Coordinates of C-alpha atoms and ligand atoms in Angstrom, one line a residue:
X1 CA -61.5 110.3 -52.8
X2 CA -58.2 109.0 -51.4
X3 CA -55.4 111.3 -51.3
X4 CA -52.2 110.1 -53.7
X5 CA -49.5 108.0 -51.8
X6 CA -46.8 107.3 -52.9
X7 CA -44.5 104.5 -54.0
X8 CA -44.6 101.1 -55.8
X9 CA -48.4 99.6 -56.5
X10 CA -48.9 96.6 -54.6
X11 CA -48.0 93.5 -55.8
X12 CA -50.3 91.7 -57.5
X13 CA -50.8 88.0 -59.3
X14 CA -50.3 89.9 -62.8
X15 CA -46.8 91.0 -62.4
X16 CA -45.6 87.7 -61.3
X17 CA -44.1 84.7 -63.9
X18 CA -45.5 81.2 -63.4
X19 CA -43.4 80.3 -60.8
X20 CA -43.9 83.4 -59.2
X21 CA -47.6 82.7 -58.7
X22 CA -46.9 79.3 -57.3
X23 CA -44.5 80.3 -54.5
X24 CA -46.8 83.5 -53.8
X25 CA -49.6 81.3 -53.1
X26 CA -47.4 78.3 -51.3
X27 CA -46.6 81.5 -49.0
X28 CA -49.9 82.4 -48.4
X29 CA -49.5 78.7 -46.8
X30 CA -51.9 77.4 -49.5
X31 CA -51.0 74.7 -52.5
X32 CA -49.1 75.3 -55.5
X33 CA -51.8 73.9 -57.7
X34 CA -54.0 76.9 -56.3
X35 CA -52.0 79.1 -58.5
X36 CA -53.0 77.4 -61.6
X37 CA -56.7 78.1 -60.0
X38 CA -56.0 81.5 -60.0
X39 CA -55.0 82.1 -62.7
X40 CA -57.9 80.5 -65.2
X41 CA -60.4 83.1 -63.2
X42 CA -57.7 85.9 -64.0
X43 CA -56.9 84.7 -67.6
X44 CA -59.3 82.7 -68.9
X45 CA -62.6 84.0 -67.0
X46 CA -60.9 87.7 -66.7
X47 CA -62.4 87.4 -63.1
X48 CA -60.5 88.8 -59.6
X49 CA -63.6 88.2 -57.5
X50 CA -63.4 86.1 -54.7
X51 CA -67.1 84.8 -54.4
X52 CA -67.4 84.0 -58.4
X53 CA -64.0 81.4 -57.4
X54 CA -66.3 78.5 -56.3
X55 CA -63.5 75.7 -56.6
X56 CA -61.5 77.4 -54.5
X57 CA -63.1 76.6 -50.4
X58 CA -64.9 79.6 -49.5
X59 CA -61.8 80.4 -46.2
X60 CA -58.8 80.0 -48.7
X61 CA -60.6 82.4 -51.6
X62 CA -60.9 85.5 -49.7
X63 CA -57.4 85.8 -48.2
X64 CA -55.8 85.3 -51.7
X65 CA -57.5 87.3 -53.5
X66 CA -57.1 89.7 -51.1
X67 CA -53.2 89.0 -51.0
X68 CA -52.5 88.9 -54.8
X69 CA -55.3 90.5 -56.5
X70 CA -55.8 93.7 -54.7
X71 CA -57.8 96.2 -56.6
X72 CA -54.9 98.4 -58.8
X73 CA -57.2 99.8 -61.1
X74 CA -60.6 101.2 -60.6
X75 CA -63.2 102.4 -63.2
X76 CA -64.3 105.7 -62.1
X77 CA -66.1 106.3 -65.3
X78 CA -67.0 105.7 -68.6
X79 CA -67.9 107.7 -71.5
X80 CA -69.4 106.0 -74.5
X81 CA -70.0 107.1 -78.7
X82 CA -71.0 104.8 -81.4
X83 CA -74.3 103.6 -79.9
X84 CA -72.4 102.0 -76.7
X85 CA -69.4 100.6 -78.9
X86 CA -66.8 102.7 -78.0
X87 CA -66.4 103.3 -74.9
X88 CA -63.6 105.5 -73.0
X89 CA -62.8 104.2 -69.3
X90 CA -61.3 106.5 -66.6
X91 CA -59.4 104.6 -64.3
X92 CA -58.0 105.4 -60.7
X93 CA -55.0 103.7 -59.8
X94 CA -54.0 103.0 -56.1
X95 CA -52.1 106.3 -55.6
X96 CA -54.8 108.3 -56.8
X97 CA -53.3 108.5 -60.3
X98 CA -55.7 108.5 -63.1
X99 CA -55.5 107.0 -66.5
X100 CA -57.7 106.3 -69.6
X101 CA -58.5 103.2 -71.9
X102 CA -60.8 103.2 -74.9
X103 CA -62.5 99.9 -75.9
X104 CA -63.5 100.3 -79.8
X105 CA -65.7 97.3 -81.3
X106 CA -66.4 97.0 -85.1
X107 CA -68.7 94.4 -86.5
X108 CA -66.1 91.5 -86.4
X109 CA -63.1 92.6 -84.1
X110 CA -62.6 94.6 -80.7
X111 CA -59.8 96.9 -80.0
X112 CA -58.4 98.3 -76.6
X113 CA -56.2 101.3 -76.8
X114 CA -54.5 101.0 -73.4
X115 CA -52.1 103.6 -71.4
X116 CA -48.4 102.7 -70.8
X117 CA -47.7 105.8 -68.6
X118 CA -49.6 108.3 -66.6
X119 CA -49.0 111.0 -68.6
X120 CA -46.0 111.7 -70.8
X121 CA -42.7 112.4 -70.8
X122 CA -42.2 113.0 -74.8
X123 CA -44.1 116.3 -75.1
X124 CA -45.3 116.3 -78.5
X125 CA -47.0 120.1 -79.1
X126 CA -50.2 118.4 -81.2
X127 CA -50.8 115.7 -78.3
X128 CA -53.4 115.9 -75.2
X129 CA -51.2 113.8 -73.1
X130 CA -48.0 115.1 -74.3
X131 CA -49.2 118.5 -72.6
X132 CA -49.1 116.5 -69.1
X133 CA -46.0 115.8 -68.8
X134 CA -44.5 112.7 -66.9
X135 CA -46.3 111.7 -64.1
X136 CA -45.2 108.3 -63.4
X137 CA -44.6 104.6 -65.3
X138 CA -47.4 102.0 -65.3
X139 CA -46.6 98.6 -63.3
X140 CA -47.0 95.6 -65.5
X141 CA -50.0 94.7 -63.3
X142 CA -51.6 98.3 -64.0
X143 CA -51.6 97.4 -67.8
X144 CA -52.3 94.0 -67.4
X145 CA -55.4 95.1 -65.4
X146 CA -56.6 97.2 -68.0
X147 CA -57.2 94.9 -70.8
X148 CA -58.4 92.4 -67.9
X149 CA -61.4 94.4 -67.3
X150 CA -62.0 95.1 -70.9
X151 CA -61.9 91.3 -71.6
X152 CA -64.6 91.0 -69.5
X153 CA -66.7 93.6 -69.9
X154 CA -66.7 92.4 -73.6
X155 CA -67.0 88.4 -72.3
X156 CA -70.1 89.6 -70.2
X157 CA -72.3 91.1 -73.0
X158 CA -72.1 94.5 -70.9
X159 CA -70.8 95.5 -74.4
X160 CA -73.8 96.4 -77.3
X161 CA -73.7 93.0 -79.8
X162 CA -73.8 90.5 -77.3
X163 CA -70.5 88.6 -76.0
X164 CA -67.4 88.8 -77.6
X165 CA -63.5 88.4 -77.4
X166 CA -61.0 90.9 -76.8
X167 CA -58.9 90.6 -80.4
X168 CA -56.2 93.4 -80.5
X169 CA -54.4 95.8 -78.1
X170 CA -52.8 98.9 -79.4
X171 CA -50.1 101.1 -77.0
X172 CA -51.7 104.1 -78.2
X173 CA -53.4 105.3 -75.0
X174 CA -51.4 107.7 -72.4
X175 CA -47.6 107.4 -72.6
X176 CA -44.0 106.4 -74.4
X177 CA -44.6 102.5 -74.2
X178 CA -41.0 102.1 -74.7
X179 CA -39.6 104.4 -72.3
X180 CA -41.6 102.1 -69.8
X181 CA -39.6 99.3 -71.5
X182 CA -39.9 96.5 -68.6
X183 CA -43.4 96.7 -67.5
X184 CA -44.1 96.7 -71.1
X185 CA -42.4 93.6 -71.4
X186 CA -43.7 92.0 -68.8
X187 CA -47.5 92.6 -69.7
X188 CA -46.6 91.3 -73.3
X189 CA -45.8 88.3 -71.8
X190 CA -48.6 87.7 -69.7
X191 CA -50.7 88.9 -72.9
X192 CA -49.3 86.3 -75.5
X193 CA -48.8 83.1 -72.6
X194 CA -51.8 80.9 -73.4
X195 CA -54.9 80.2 -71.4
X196 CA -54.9 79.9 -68.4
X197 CA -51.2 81.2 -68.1
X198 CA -52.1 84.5 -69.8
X199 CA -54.6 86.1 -72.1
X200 CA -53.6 84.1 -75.4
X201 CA -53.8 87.0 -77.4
X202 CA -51.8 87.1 -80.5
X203 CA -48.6 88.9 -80.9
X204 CA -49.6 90.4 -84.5
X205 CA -52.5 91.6 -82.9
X206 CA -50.8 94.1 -80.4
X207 CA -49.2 97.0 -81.8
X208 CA -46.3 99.0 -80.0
X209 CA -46.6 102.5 -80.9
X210 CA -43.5 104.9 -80.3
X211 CA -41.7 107.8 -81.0
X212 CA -39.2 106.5 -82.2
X213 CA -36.8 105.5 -79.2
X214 CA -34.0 104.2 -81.3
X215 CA -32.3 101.9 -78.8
X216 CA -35.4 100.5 -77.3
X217 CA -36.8 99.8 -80.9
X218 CA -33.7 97.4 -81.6
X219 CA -34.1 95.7 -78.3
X220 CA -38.1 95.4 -79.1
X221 CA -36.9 93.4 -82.4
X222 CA -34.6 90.9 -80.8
X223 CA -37.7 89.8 -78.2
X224 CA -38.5 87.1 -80.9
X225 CA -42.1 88.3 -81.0
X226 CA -44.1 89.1 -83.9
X227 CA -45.3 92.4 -82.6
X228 CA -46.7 95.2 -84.8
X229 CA -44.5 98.7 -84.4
X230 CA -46.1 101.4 -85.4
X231 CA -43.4 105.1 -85.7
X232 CA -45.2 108.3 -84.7
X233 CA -43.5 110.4 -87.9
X234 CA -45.2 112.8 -88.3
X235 CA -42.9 115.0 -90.8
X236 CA -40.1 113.3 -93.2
X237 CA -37.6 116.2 -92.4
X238 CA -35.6 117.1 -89.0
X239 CA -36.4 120.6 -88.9
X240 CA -40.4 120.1 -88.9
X241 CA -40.2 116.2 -87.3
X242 CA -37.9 118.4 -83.9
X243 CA -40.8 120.4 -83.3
X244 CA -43.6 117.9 -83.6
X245 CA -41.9 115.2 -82.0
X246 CA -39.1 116.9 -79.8
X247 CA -36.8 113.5 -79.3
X248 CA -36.0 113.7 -82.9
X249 CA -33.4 115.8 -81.6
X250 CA -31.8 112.7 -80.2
X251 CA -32.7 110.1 -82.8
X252 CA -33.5 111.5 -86.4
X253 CA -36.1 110.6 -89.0
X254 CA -33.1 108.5 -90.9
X255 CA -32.4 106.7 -87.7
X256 CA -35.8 106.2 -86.5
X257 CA -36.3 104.8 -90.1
X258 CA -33.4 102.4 -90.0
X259 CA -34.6 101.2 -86.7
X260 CA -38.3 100.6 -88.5
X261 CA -36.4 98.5 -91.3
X262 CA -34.7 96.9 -88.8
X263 CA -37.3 95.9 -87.1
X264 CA -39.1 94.9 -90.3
X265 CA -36.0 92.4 -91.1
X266 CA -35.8 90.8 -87.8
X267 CA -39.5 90.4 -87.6
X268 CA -40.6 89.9 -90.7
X269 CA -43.6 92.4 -89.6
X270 CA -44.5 94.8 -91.7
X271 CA -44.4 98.8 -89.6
X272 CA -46.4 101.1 -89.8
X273 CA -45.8 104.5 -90.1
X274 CA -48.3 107.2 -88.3
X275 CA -48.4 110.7 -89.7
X276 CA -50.9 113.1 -88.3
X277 CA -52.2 115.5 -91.0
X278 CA -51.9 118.7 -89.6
X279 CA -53.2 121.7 -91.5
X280 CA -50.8 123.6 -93.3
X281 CA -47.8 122.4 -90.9
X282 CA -47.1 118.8 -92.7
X283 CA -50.0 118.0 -94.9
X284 CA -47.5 119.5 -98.0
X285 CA -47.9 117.3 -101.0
X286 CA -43.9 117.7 -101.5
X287 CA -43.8 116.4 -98.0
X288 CA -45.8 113.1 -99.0
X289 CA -42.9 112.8 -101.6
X290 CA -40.4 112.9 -99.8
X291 CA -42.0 110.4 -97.0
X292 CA -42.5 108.1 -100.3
X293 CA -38.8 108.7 -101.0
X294 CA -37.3 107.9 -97.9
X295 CA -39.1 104.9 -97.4
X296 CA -38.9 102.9 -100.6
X297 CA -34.8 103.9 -100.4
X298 CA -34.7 101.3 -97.6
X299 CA -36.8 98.9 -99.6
X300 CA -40.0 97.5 -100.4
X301 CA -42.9 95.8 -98.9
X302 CA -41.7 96.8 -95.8
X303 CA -44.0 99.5 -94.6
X304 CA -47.5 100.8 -94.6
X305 CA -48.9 104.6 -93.9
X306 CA -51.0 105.4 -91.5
X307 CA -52.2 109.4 -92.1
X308 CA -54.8 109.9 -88.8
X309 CA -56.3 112.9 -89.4
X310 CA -55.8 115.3 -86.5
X311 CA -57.8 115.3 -83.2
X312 CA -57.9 119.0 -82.2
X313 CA -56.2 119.5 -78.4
X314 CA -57.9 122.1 -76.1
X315 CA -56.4 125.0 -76.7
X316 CA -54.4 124.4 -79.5
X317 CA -54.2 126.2 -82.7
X318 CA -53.8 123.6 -84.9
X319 CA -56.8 121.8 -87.0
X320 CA -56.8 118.6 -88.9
X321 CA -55.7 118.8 -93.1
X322 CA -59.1 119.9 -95.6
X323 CA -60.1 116.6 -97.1
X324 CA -58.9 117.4 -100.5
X325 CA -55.3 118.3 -99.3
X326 CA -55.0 114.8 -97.1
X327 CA -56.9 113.1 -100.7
X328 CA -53.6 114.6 -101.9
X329 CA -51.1 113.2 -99.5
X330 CA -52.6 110.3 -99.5
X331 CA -52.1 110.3 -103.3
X332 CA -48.6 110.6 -103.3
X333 CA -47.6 108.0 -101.0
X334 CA -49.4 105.8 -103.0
X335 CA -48.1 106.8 -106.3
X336 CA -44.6 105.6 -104.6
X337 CA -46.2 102.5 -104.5
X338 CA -46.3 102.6 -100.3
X339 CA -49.9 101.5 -99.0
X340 CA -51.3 103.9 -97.2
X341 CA -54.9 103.8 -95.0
X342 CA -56.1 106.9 -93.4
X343 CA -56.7 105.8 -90.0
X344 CA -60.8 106.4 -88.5
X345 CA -61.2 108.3 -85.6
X346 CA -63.3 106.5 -83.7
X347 CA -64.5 108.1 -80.7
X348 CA -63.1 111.8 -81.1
X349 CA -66.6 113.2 -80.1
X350 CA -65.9 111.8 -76.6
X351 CA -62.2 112.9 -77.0
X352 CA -61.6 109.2 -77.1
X353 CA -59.9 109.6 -80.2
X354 CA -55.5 109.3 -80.8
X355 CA -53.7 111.5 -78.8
X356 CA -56.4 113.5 -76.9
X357 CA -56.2 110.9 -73.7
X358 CA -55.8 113.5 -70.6
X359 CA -57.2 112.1 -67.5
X360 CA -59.6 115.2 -67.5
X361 CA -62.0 115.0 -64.9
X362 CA -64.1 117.5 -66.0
Ligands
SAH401 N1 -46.2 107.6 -77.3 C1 -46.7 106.7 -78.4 C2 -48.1 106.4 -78.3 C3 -48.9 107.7 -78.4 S1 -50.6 107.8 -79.0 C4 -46.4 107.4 -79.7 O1 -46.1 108.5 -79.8 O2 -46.4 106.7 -80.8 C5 -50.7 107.0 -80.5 C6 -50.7 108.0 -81.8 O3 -51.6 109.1 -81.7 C7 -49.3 108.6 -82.0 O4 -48.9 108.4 -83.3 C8 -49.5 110.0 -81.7 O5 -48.6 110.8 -82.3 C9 -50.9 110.2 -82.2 N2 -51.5 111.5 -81.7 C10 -51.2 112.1 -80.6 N3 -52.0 113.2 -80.5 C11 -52.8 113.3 -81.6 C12 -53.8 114.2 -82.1 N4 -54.1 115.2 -81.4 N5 -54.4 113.9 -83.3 C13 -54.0 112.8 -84.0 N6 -53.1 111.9 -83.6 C14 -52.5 112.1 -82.4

């Protein structure tokens, strides 16, 4: 195994803008239309291997790919549950870093739950990740990468069900996606551009999942994409939401809720709200009340619930909510008329699950 180095990840094809990508390879003292070669194996055939790049004349191929494609993230492992359809990937970055992504298919959809971050800066007491602390940000490339290889491990068939498309991307893996604001950005971008520019994935069908970084959440809404947000709550009330989610001592539920609404009304897409159910800390049916409360007083329509039952952390003394209380919780949101889906966990039995993402090598 190589030892960490450090400093900035390579460049690589994936960080760079159209343009980019055409003087890289007019550099590389090749033509621009090369780029646009490039980039429908990247994009469209999710491929960064020289000898599958047959249009390209077998002297020209190697030295580009080995110039703008250099191998940022590499599967160490994988861990699979489901009969082969979810599958957790540890990944080694070029410093040595690892990170985790976890590939969940369901009959008519796939999901990748990607990492932002290695580790976690936000330190949330319930969360494997969170227990890491900060290690360092994600390049847009390192992101980008991820889903790449996902793409087409699920093009290939390698995936139980036979071929398929990658169909949504949820921020939900290792880190603060918005306190890694511009690499974040950046891989949007080359997520949403259409083939062979980008992935043509769907804006509606990637979710930003945060803890509620106020500021970063207003700039989010004026991008002029239809991206879902999803607000890690957690508890309706300062006192409980400080200790479950410590920047709420910055940014409080009531502004973390405007910023949702906001959001909501720039967008036009509806937020959801997560709320781990956490045994006898915020599963309280009062508590489900008061969630109801304070989000029908900014409106209606605007919002769903998403309870996700809690994934136990190693070593923590904290267990998911008995079925009958979270029944309970569940109830009271929707009396308040705010639709509410307890989230499945797939992949907890491989710790695959939300929030347990650690990098563990054991
Ligand atoms: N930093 C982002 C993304 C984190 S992971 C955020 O906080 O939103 C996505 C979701 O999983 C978050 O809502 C997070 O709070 C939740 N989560 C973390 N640890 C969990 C656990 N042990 N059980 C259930 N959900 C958890």
């Amino acid at each position: 195994m190589t030892a960490p180095r450090r400093g900035k990840a390579p460049r690589h094809f994936a960080d760079m803008s159209v343009d980019e990508r055409k003087e890289a390879v007019t550099q590389l003292g090749q033509k621009p239309f090369r780029a646009r070669q490039l980039s429908t194996h990247y994009f469209t055939h999710y491929t960064a291997d020289a000898q599958s790049m047959t249009d390209l004349p077998v002297g020209i191929r190697d030295d580009l790919v080995e110039q703008l494609m250099p191998p940022l993230v590499n599967k160490i492992r994988t861990l699979e549950a489901d009969q082969g359809a979810t599958v957790k990937t540890l990944w080694r970055l070029f410093d040595g870093i690892k990170v985790e992504s976890v590939l969940m298919r369901y009959p008519n959809r796939s999901t990748l739950c990607v990492s932002s971050q290695a580790g976690c800066g936000m330190a949330c007491p319930f969360c494997a990740t969170g227990q890491m602390g900060l290690t360092r940000n994600l390049s847009t490339a390192e992101i980008v990468e991820q889903v790449r290889q996902a793409s087409l491990s699920l093009a290939s068939g390698e995936i139980p069900g036979g071929p398929a498309q990658l169909n949504n991307l949820v921020f939900m893996g290792m880190g603060e996606p918005l306190a890694n604001y511009k690499a974040l950005m950046g891989a949007i971008r080359q997520f949403v551009a259409p083939q062979p520019d980008g992935f043509g994935l769907s804006a509606r069908n990637i979710t930003v999942s945060t803890v509620g970084l106020v500021p970063a959440m207003k700039k989010l809404a004026k991008e002029g994409l239809p991206l879902t947000l999803a607000l890690s709550l957690h508890a309706p009330d300062d006192e409980l939401r400080s200790e479950l989610v410590p920047i709420n001592t910055r940014w409080t539920v009531d502004e973390a809720l405007d910023a949702a609404r906001e959001y909501f009304e720039a967008t036009g897409r509806r937020v959801s709200i997560e709320y781990a159910l956490i045994k006898d800390m915020n599963d309280h049916a009062w508590r489900g009340d008061l969630l109801g409360e304070k989000l029908n007083s900014r409106g209606r329509g605007w919002v769903h619930v998403n309870p996700i039952p809690l994934n136990p952390t190693p070593g923590s003394i904290w267990t998911a909510s008995d079925r009958d209380v979270e029944k309970e919780f569940v109830a009271r949101l929707r009396n308040h008329g705010i639709p509410t889906t307890v989230r499945d966990t797939r992949g907890s039995d491989i710790d695959g699950a939300c929030g347990q993402l650690a990098a563990d090598e054991q």
